[in-house]
Amino acid sequence: MRVETFTPGNLARPIGPYSHIAKAGSYVSLSGTPGVDPATGQLAGSDAYSQARQILESFKAMLAVVSAGLEQVIHVHVFLKRVDDFEPMNRAYAEAFGGHLPARTVICVADLPKKDALLTMNLTALVDE
Amino acid sequence: MPASLQQSRGVVKDVIRIQGAPRPVGAFSLGTKAGGFIFTAGRSSRDTDGKVLGETIEDQTRNVLDQISAILAEGGASMADIVKATVHLSDLSLFSRYNTVYAELVPEPRPARTTVGSQLGAGVLVEIDVVAYVGDEKPGSSK
């Protein structure tokens, strides 16, 4: 199979017909992910910092499935509902990524599928085949 | 990409064109191919004159995915080769109805996906772009 997909059982289930992870060759794509804490099934907080921090924790868990980490990320796409959440999102983001800062795009959208989610992110990573 | 850069690195990018397909409404290609991947443009449900086709989310989703299928076919890939989809809906109350058609036309195992609510053109309910893997082993059929 040329495109492999993975949906780790230790994360919140996808809310539509998609996988959390798709991999083709060394290219890995993670789906749009809201800040849901897999332990409770609820958003990790009502603020953008808590939600962003949870999203990046979920990303680490997803990347671990393909034996990768945040240092292999090449691009992150961030979708905010409110531009005012740029700063708290950045704070959580910088804490998670540390010294490796991939290319990034941040935009504001009109709405998100997950109720009360303030942001969602997806990413692209390159891993060993 | 400037010709000189393209030359210095060999052919790095192919453009996918389709006879009779709706023309891009701006300065972009329907699809490009590089490094074993196909990147499609964001597609909405329109006829060749740019008029919006279909009034329901079901009809528009089907039309958009048919266009994407045609772009991928031209580049030597199929819907089963999609790695990632990005979907913009004009109204997220359409989420489950769009999911039903999407699940019909995008085979399992399903690719990674991001769906957001966005302001789209008048009458446009859905816009989708995808990245698909065609691999290096298959020389492209793009012209």
CSV table of C-alpha atoms in Angstrom, one decimal, chain B residues 43-133:
chain,number,residue,atom,x,y,z
B,43,ARG,CA,-11.6,23.4,-6.1
B,44,SER,CA,-15.2,24.6,-5.9
B,45,SER,CA,-18.3,23.3,-7.8
B,46,ARG,CA,-18.3,25.4,-11.0
B,47,ASP,CA,-18.9,24.9,-14.7
B,48,THR,CA,-16.4,25.8,-17.4
B,49,ASP,CA,-17.7,29.4,-17.3
B,50,GLY,CA,-17.2,29.7,-13.6
B,51,LYS,CA,-20.9,29.5,-12.7
B,52,VAL,CA,-21.6,27.7,-9.4
B,53,LEU,CA,-23.0,24.3,-10.0
B,54,GLY,CA,-25.4,22.6,-7.6
B,55,GLU,CA,-27.4,24.1,-4.7
B,56,THR,CA,-26.9,21.4,-2.2
B,57,ILE,CA,-23.8,20.4,-0.2
B,58,GLU,CA,-24.2,16.9,-1.5
B,59,ASP,CA,-24.1,18.0,-5.2
B,60,GLN,CA,-21.3,20.4,-4.7
B,61,THR,CA,-19.2,18.0,-2.7
B,62,ARG,CA,-19.7,15.4,-5.3
B,63,ASN,CA,-18.7,17.8,-8.1
B,64,VAL,CA,-15.6,19.0,-6.3
B,65,LEU,CA,-14.4,15.4,-5.6
B,66,ASP,CA,-15.0,14.4,-9.2
B,67,GLN,CA,-12.9,17.3,-10.3
B,68,ILE,CA,-10.1,16.3,-7.9
B,69,SER,CA,-10.4,12.7,-9.1
B,70,ALA,CA,-9.9,14.0,-12.7
B,71,ILE,CA,-6.9,16.1,-11.7
B,72,LEU,CA,-5.3,13.2,-9.9
B,73,ALA,CA,-6.0,10.8,-12.8
B,74,GLU,CA,-4.2,13.2,-15.1
B,75,GLY,CA,-1.2,13.1,-12.8
B,76,GLY,CA,-1.3,9.3,-12.6
B,77,ALA,CA,-2.9,8.9,-9.2
B,78,SER,CA,-6.4,8.0,-7.8
B,79,MET,CA,-8.5,9.0,-4.8
B,80,ALA,CA,-6.9,6.1,-3.0
B,81,ASP,CA,-3.6,7.9,-3.2
B,82,ILE,CA,-4.7,11.0,-1.3
B,83,VAL,CA,-2.5,11.7,1.8
B,84,LYS,CA,-4.2,14.9,3.0
B,85,ALA,CA,-7.3,16.9,2.3
B,86,THR,CA,-8.1,20.5,3.4
B,87,VAL,CA,-11.8,21.4,3.3
B,88,HIS,CA,-13.4,24.8,3.7
B,89,LEU,CA,-17.2,24.8,4.4
B,90,SER,CA,-19.3,28.0,4.2
B,91,ASP,CA,-21.3,26.7,7.1
B,92,LEU,CA,-20.3,24.0,9.5
B,93,SER,CA,-23.9,22.9,10.0
B,94,LEU,CA,-23.3,21.2,6.7
B,95,PHE,CA,-20.5,19.0,8.2
B,96,SER,CA,-22.3,15.7,8.5
B,97,ARG,CA,-24.0,16.0,5.1
B,98,TYR,CA,-20.6,16.7,3.4
B,99,ASN,CA,-19.1,13.8,5.4
B,100,THR,CA,-21.6,11.4,3.9
B,101,VAL,CA,-20.7,12.2,0.3
B,102,TYR,CA,-17.0,12.4,1.2
B,103,ALA,CA,-17.1,9.0,2.7
B,104,GLU,CA,-18.7,7.6,-0.4
B,105,LEU,CA,-16.0,9.0,-2.8
B,106,VAL,CA,-12.8,8.9,-0.7
B,107,PRO,CA,-12.0,5.2,-0.1
B,108,GLU,CA,-10.7,3.7,3.1
B,109,PRO,CA,-8.2,3.9,4.7
B,110,ARG,CA,-9.1,7.5,4.8
B,111,PRO,CA,-6.4,10.2,4.4
B,112,ALA,CA,-5.6,12.9,7.0
B,113,ARG,CA,-8.0,15.8,6.8
B,114,THR,CA,-8.6,19.3,8.2
B,115,THR,CA,-12.1,20.9,7.9
B,116,VAL,CA,-12.7,24.6,8.8
B,117,GLY,CA,-15.5,27.1,8.3
B,118,SER,CA,-14.6,29.9,5.8
B,119,GLN,CA,-16.0,32.7,3.9
B,120,LEU,CA,-16.3,31.4,0.3
B,121,GLY,CA,-17.5,32.9,-3.0
B,122,ALA,CA,-21.2,33.6,-3.5
B,123,GLY,CA,-23.2,30.3,-3.6
B,124,VAL,CA,-20.1,28.2,-2.9
B,125,LEU,CA,-20.7,25.8,0.0
B,126,VAL,CA,-17.5,23.8,-0.1
B,127,GLU,CA,-13.9,24.0,-1.4
B,128,ILE,CA,-11.4,21.2,-1.2
B,129,ASP,CA,-7.7,20.8,-2.0
B,130,VAL,CA,-5.6,17.6,-1.6
B,131,VAL,CA,-2.1,16.3,-1.6
B,132,ALA,CA,-1.7,12.8,-3.2
B,133,TYR,CA,1.2,10.4,-3.5
